[in-house]
CSV table of C-alpha atoms in Angstrom, one decimal:
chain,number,residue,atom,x,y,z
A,172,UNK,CA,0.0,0.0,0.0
A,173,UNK,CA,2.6,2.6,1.2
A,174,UNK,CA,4.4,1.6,-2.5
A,175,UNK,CA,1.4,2.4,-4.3
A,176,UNK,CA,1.3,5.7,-2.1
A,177,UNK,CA,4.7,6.4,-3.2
A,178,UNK,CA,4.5,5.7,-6.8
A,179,UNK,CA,1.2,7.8,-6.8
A,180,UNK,CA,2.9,10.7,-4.9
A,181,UNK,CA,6.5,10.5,-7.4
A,182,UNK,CA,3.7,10.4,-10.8
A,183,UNK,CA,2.1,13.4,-8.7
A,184,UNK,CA,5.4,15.0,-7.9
A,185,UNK,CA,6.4,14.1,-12.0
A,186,UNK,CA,3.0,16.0,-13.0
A,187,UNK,CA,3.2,19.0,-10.8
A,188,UNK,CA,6.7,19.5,-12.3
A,189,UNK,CA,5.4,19.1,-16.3
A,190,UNK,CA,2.7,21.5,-15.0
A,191,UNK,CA,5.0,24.2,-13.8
A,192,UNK,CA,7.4,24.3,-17.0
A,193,UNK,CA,6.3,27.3,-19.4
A,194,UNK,CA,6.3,26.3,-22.9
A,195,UNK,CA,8.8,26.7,-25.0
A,196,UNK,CA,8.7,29.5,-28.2
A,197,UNK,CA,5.5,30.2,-29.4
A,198,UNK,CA,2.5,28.4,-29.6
A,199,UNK,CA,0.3,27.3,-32.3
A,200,UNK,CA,-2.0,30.1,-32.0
A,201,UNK,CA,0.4,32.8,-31.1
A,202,UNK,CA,2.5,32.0,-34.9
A,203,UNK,CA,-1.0,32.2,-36.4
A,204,UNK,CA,-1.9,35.0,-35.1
A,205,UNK,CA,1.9,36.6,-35.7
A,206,UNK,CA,1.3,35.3,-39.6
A,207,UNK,CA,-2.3,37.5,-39.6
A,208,UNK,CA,-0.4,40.6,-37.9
A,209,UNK,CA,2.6,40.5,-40.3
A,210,UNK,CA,0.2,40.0,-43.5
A,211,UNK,CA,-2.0,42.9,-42.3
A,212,UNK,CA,0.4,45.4,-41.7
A,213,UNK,CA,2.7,44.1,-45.3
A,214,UNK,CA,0.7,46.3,-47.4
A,215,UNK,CA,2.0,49.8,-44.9
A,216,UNK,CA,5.2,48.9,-44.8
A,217,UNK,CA,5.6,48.0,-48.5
A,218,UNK,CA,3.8,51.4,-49.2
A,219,UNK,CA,6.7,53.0,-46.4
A,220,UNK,CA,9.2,51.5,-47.9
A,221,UNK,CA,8.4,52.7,-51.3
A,222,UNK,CA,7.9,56.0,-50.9
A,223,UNK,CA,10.6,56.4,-48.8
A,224,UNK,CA,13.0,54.0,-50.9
A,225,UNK,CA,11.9,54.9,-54.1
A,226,UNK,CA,13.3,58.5,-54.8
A,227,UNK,CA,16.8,57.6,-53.4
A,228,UNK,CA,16.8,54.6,-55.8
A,229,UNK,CA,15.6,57.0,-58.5
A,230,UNK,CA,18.5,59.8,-57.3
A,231,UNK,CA,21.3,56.7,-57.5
A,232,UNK,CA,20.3,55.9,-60.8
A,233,UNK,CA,20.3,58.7,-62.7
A,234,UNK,CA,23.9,59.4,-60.9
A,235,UNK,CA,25.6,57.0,-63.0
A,236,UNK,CA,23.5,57.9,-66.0
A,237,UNK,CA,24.8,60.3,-69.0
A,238,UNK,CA,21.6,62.0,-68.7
A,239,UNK,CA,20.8,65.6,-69.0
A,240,UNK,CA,17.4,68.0,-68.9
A,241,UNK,CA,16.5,67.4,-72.3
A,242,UNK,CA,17.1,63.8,-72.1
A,243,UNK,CA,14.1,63.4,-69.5
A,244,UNK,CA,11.8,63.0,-72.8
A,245,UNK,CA,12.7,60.1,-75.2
A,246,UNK,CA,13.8,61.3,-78.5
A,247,UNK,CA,10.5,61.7,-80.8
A,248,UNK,CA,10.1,62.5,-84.6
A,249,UNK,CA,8.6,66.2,-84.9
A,250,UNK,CA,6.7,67.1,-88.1
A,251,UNK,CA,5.7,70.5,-89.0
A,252,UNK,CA,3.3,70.1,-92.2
A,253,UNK,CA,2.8,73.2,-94.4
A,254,UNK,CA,1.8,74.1,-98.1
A,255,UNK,CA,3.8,76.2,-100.7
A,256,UNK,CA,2.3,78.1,-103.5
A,257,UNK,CA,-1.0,79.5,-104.1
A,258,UNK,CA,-3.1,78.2,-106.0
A,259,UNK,CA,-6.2,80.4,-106.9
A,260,UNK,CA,-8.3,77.8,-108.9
A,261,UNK,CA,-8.5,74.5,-110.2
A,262,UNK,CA,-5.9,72.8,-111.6
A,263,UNK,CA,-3.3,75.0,-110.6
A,264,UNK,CA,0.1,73.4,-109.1
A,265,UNK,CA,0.9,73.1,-105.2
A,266,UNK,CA,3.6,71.3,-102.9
A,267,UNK,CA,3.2,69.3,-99.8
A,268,UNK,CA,6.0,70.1,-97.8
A,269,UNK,CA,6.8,67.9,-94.4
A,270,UNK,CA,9.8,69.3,-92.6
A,271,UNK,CA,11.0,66.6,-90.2
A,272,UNK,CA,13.5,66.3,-87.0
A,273,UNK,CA,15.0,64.8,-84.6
A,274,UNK,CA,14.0,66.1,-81.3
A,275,UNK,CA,17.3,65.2,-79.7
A,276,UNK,CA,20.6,66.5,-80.3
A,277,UNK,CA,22.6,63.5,-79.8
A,278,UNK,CA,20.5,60.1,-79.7
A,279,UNK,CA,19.0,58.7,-83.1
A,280,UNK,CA,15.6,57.0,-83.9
A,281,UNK,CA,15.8,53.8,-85.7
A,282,UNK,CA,13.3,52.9,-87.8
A,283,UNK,CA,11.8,56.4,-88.2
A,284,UNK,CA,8.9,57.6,-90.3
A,285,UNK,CA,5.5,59.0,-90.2
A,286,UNK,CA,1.7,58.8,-91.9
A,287,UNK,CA,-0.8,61.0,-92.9
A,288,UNK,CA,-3.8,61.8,-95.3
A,289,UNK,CA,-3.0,64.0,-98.0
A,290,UNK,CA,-5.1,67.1,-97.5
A,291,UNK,CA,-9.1,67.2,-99.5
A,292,UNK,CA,-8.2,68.3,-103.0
A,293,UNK,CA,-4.9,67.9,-103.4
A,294,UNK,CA,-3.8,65.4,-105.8
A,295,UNK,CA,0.2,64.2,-105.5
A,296,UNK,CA,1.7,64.1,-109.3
A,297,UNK,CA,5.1,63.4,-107.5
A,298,UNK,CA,6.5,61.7,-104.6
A,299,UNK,CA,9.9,61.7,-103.0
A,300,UNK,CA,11.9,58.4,-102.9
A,301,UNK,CA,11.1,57.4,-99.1
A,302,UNK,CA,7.1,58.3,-99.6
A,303,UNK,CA,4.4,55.6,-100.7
A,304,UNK,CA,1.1,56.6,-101.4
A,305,UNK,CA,-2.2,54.2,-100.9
A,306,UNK,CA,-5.3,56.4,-102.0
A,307,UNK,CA,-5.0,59.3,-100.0
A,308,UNK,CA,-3.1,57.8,-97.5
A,309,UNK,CA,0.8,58.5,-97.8
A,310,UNK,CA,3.4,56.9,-95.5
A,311,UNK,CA,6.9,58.1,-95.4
A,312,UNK,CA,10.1,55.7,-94.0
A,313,UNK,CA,12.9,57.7,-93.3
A,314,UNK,CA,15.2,54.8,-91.4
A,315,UNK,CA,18.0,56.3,-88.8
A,316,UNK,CA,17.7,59.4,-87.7
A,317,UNK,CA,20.5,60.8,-86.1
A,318,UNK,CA,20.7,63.3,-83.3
A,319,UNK,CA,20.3,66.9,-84.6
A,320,UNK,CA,19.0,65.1,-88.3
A,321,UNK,CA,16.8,67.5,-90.1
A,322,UNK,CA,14.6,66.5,-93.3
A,323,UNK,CA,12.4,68.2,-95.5
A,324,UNK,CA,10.2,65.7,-98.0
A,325,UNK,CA,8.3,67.5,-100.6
A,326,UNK,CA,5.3,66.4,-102.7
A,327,UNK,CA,4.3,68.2,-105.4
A,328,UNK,CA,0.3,67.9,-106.7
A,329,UNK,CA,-2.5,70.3,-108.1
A,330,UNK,CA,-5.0,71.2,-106.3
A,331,UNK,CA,-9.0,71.0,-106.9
A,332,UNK,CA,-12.4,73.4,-105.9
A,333,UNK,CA,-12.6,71.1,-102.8
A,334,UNK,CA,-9.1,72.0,-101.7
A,335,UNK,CA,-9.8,75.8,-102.5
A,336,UNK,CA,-13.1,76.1,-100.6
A,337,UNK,CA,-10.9,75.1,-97.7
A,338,UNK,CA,-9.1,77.7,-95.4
A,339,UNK,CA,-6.3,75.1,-94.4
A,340,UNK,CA,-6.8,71.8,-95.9
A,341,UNK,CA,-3.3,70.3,-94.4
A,342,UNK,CA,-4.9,71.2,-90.7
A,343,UNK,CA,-7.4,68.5,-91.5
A,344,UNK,CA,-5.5,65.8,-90.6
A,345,UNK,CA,-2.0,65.4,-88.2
A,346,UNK,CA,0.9,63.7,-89.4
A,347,UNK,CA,1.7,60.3,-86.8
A,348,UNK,CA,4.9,59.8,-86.5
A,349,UNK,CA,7.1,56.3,-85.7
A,350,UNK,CA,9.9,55.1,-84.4
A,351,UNK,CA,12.2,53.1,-81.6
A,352,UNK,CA,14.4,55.6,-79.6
A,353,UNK,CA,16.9,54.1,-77.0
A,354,UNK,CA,15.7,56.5,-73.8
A,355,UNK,CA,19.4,57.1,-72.1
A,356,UNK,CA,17.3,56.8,-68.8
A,357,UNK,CA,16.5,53.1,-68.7
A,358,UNK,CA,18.9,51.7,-70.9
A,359,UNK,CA,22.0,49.7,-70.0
A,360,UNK,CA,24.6,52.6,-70.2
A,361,UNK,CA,26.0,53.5,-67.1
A,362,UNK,CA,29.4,55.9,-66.2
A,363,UNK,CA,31.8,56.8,-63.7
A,364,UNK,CA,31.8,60.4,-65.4
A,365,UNK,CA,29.7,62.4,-63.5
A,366,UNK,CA,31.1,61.4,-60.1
A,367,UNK,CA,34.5,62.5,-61.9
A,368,UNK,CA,33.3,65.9,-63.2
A,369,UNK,CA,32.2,66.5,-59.2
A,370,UNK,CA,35.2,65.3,-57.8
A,371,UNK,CA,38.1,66.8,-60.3
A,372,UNK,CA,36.7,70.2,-59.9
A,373,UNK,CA,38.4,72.8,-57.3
A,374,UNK,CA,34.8,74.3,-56.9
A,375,UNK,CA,33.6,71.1,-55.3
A,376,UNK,CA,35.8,71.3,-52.7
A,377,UNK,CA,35.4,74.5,-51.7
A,378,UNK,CA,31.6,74.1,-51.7
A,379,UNK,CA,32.2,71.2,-49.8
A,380,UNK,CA,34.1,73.3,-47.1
A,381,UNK,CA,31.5,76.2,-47.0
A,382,UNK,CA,28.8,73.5,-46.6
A,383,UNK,CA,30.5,71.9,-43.0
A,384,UNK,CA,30.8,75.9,-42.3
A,385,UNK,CA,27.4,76.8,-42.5
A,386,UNK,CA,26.5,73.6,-41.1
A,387,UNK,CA,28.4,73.6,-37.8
A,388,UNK,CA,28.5,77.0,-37.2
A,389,UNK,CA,24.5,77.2,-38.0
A,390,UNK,CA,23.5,74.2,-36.0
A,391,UNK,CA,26.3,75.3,-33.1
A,392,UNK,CA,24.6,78.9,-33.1
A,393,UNK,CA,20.6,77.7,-33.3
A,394,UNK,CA,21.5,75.4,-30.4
A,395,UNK,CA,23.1,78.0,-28.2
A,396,UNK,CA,20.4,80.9,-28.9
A,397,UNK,CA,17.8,78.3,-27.8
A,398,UNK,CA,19.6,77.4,-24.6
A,399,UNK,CA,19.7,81.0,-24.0
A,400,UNK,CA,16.4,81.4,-24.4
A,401,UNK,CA,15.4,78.2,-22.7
A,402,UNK,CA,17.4,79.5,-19.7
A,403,UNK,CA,16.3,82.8,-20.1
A,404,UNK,CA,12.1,82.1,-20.0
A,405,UNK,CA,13.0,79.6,-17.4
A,406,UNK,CA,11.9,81.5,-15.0
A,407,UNK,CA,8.4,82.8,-13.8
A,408,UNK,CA,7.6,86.7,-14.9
A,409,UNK,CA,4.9,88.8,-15.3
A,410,UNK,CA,4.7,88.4,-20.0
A,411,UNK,CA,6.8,85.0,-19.8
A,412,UNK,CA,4.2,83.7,-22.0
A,413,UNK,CA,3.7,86.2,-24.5
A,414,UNK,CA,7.3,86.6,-24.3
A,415,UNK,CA,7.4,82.7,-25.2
A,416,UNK,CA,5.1,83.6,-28.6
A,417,UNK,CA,7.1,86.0,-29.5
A,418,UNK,CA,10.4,83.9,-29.9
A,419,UNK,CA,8.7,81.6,-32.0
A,420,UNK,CA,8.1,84.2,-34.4
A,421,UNK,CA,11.2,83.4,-36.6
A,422,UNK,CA,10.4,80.0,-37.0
A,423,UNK,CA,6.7,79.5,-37.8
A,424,UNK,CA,7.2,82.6,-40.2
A,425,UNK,CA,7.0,82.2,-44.1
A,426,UNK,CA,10.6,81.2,-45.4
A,427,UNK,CA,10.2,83.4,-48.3
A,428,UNK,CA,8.8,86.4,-45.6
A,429,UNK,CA,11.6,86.5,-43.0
A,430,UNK,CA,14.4,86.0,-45.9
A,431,UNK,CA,12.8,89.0,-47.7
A,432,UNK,CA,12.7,91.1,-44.2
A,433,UNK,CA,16.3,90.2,-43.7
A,434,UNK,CA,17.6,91.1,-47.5
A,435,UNK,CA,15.6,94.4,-47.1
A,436,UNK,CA,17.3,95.5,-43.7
A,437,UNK,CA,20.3,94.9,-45.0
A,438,UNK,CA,20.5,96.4,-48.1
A,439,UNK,CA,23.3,98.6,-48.6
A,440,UNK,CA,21.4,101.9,-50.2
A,441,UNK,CA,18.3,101.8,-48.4
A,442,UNK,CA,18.4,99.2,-45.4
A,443,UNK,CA,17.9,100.3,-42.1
A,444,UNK,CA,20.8,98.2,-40.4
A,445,UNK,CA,23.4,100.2,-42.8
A,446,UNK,CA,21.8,103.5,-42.2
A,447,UNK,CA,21.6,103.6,-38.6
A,448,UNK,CA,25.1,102.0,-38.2
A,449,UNK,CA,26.3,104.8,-40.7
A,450,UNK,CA,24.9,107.5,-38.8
A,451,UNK,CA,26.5,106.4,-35.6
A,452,UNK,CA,29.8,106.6,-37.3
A,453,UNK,CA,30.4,102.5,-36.9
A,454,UNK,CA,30.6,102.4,-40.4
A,455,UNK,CA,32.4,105.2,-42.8
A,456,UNK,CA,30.2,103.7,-45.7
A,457,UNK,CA,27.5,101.2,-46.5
A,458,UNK,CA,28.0,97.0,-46.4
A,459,UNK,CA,27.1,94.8,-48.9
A,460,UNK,CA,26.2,91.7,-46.1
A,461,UNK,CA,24.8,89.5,-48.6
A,462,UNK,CA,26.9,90.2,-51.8
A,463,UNK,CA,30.3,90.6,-50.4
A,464,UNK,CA,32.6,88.1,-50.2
A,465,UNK,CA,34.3,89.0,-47.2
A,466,UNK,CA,36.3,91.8,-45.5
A,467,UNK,CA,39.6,92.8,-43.9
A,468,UNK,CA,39.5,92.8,-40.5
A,469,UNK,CA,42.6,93.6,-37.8
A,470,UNK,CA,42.5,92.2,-34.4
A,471,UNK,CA,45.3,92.3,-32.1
A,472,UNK,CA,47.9,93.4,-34.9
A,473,UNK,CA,46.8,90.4,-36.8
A,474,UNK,CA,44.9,90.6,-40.1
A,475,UNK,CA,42.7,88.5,-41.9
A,476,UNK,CA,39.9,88.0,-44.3
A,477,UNK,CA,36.4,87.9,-42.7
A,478,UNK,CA,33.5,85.4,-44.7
A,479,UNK,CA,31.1,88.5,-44.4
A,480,UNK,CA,28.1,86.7,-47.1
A,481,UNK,CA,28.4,83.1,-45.5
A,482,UNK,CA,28.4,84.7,-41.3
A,483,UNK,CA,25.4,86.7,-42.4
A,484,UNK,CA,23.5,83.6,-43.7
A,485,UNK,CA,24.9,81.5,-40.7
A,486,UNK,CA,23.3,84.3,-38.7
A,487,UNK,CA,19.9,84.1,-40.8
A,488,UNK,CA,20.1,80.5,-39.5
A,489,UNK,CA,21.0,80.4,-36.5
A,490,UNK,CA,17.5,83.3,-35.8
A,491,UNK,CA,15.1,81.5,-37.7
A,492,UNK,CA,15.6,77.8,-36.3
A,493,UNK,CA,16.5,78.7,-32.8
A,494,UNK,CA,13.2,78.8,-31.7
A,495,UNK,CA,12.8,74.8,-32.1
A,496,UNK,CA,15.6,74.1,-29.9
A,497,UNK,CA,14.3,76.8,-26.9
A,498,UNK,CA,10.9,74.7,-27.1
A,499,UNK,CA,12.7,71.2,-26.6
A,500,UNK,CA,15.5,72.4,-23.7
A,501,UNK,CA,12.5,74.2,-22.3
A,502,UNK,CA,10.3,71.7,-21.8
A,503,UNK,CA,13.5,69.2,-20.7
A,504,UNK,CA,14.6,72.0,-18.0
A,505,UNK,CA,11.1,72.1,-16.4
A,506,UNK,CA,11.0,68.6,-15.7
A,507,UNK,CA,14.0,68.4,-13.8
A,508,UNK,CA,13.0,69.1,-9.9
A,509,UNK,CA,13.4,72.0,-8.5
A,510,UNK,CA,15.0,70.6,-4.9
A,511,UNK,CA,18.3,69.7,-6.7
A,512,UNK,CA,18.6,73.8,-7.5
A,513,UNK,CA,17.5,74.9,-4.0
A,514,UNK,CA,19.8,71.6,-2.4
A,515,UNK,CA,22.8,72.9,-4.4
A,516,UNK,CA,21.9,76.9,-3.6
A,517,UNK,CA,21.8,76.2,0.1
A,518,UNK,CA,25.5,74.6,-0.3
A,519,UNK,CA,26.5,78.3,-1.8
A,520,UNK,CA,26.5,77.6,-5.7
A,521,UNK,CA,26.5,79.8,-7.8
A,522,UNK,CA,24.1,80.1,-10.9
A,523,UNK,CA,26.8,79.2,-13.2
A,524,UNK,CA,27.9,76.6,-11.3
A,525,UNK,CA,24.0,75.3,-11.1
A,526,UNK,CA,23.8,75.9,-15.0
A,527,UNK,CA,27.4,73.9,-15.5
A,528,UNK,CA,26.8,70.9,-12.5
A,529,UNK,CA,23.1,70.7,-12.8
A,530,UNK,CA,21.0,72.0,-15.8
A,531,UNK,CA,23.5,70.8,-18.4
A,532,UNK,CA,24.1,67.3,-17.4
A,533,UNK,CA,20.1,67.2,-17.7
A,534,UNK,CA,19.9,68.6,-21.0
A,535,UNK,CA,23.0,67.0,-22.7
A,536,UNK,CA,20.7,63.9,-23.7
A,537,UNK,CA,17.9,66.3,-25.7
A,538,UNK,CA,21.0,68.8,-26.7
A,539,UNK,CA,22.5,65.9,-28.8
A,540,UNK,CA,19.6,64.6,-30.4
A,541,UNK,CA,18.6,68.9,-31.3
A,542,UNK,CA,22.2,68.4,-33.0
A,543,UNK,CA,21.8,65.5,-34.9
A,544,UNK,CA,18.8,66.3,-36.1
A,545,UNK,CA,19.7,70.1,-36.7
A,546,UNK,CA,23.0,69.1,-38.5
A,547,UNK,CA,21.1,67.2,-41.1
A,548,UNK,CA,18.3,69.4,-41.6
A,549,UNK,CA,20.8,72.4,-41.8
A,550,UNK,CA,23.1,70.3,-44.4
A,551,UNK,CA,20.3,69.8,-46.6
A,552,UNK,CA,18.7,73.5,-46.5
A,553,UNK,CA,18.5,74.8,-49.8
A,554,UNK,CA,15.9,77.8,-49.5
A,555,UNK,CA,17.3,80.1,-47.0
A,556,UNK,CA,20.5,80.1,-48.9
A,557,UNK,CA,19.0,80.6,-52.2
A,558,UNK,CA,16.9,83.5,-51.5
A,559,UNK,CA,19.0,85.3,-49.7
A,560,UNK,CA,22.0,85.2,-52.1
A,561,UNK,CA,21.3,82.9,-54.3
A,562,UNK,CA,24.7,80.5,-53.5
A,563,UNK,CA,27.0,83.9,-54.6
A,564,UNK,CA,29.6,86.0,-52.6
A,565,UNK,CA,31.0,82.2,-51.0
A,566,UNK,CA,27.8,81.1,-49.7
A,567,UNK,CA,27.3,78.3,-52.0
A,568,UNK,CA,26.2,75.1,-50.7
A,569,UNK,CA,26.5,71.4,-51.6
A,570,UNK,CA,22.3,71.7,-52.4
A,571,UNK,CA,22.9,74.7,-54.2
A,572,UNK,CA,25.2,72.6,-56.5
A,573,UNK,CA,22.5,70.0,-56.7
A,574,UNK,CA,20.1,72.6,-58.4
A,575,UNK,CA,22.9,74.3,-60.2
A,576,UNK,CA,24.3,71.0,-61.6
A,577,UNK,CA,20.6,69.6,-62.3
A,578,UNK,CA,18.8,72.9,-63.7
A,579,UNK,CA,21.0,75.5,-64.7
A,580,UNK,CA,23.4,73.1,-66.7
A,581,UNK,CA,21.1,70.9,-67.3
A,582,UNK,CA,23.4,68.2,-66.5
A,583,UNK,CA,21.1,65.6,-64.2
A,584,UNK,CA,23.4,63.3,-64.3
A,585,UNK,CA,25.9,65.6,-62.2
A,586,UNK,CA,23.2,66.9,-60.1
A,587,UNK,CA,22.1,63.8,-59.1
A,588,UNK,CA,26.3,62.9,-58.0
A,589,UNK,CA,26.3,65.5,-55.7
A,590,UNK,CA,23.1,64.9,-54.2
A,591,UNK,CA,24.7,61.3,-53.5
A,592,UNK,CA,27.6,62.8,-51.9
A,593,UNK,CA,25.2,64.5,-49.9
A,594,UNK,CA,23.7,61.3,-48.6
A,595,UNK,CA,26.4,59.6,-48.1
A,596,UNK,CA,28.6,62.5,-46.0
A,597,UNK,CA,24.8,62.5,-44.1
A,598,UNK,CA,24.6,58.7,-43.4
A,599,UNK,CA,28.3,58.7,-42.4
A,600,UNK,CA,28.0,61.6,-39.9
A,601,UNK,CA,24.5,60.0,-38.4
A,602,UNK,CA,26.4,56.4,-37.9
A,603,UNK,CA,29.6,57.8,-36.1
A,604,UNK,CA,27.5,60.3,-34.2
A,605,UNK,CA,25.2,57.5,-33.0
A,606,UNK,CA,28.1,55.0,-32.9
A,607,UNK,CA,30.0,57.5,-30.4
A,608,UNK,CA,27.4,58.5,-28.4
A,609,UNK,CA,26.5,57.2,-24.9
A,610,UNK,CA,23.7,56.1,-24.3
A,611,UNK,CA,22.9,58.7,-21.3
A,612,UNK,CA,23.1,61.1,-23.9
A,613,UNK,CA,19.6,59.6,-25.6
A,614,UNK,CA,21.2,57.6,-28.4
């Protein structure tokens, strides 16, 4: 009996202990209902990935493509269709005249020709070699036509009342032209060329350097006016919140309205910045800040050449995108409690010492992730720049280059090279940032 007890009691034990053991991976029912999440959600991330994968794929292409503006269109046989002579009754003689080309200036159409109706009344006597007729119908095969190939066919007919009670007889019917043009764009030719042109040129290099200027120095000052003002509005005051409105102004203003403001104020003849500073005696005459290189300044008997276009627009920067980092340190420097300030003003500190031990070990965590993200908006800004000096006087940026390259040479292919350079110095400076930041820090 007491055997069966313990062999009933050891199966019990044996049970209790299969009982107690979780399961191991997923069930059944929690892989089906996995399958049914990832196959509903499929369809937004597809649609994500697209739309976010799609234009850089687009951008690399055309990169290593020898493609330029006009290229965008594949090459296409124009006709312009006209009459010669004028005929004033029946009988008397006419010409068809078809003046044909090539619609690019370097890439041919194979297998080019057109057809048409020869206009009511008219009757062709003679054709030229390439032209058949069929009734009325007429077809004309011209083979290969090169880039830049111009032709001019010419049919000569009479003319009946039919055709003269007509205003335009040739309008009554369009030519429809034919033929198979290789479109540069998604053919097999790819190049190394335009990633040469960017790199073999001195320009690029400097544009390169002005970029990390503008960059740095623009991200650097937008972060250190907005911990200024975060510091500043910190504290309770009678207007702190209209105060607050108010230095938001620069950034939920209208690009194309502040950049306007600024180019007036500092015009050189009639801007109020140059005036007043002339009329205090500052300045013996007026300053070109946004169309002058730079200027010779002497500091400590030392002399040396000030970047007065690119500091002004670095300026323009640092004012108008400020305001987004004073909203983000602000609302990080009210959450921190207020007992570690009044702890560490009861030991005797001072309020730099509470700004340098306290308040900026709290904020360094948003203040590099403000930087990150300000770095890479500020390396792709292409709009302050271009309306405030339009990428002259040194201020010319790596996106100013992009539309430069792309639009004003009408080189796409080059455009789009530099706009890869652009990603990939971004990407790079995101992965070592990230890669080198702790992990207090927000990272």
């Amino acid at each position: 009996m007491s055997a069966i007890a313990d062999q009933a009691g050891k199966s019990v034990s044996t049970a209790g202990e299969s009982v107690s053991q979780p399961p191991k991976g997923a069930g059944p029912m929690q892989k089906r209902e996995a399958r049914l999440a990832y196959t509903m959600l499929a369809p937004t991330f597809l649609i994500i990935l697209a739309i976010v994968l799609g234009p850089l794929v687009a951008n690399f292409w055309i990169s290593f493509k020898p493609v330029e503006l006009g290229d965008l269109r594949a090459p296409k046989v124009l006709i312009n269709e006209r009459v010669k002579g004028k005929p004033k009754q029946a009988g008397d003689p006419a010409t068809l005249e078809y003046r044909v080309r090539n619609s690019s200036q370097k890439n041919s159409i194979a297998d080019a020709g057109f057809t048409d109706i020869l206009p009511p009344g008219f009757t062709a006597l003679k054709l030229p070699d390439a032209c058949s007729l069929n009734g009325i119908n007429i077809q004309c095969d011209l083979g290969t036509l090169e880039g830049k190939a111009r032709e001019k066919l010419v049919i000569s007919g009479t003319v009946s009342n039919e055709y003269l009670a007509l205003r335009k007889p040739e309008k009554a019917s369009k030519p429809v032209s034919y033929g198979d043009a290789d479109s540069v764009l998604t053919n097999g030719t790819f190049t190394l060329d335009n990633f040469r042109r960017v790199f073999d040129s001195d320009e690029f290099w400097s544009v390169l350097r002005v970029t990390f200027y503008y960059t740095i120095f623009g991200t650097v000052g937008a972060l250190v006016l907005g911990l200024f003002a975060a510091q500043l509005l910190n504290t309770s005051f009678k207007g702190r919140g209209i105060l607050r409105g108010l230095f938001l102004f620069p950034y939920v203003s209208p690009v194309i309205a502040v950049a306007f403001t600024w180019v007036v104020l500092l015009d050189p003849f009639s801007g109020t910045l140059n005036a007043l500073l002339t009329k205090m005696g500052v300045l013996a005459e007026p300053v070109n800040f946004f169309g002058q290189r730079a200027v010779d300044l002497h500091l400590f008997g030392t002399s040396f050449e000030f970047p007065l276009a690119l500091s002004t627009v670095i300026a323009f920067e640092a004012w108008r995108y400020f305001p987004l980092s004073f909203l983000f340190i602000l609302a990080r420097m009210q959450s921190v409690s207020t007992d570690i300030y009044e702890a560490a003003e009861m030991d005797g500190a001072t309020p730099m010492q509470q700004f340098w031990y306290i308040s900026l070990p709290q904020l360094m965590g948003i203040l590099s992730v403000l930087f990150l993200l300000r770095f890479i908006w500020t390396f792709n800004k292409f709009d302050d720049i271009f309306l405030l000096t339009g990428g002259n006087a040194g201020t010319r940026t790596l996106t100013v280059d992009v539309y430069e390259q792309g639009f004003a040479l009408s080189n796409l292919g080059a455009g789009a090279a530099v706009a890869v350079v652009v990603f990939v110095v971004l990407v790079t400076f995101a992965t070592l940032f990230i890669r080198f930041s702790t992990k207090e820090e927000g990272l």
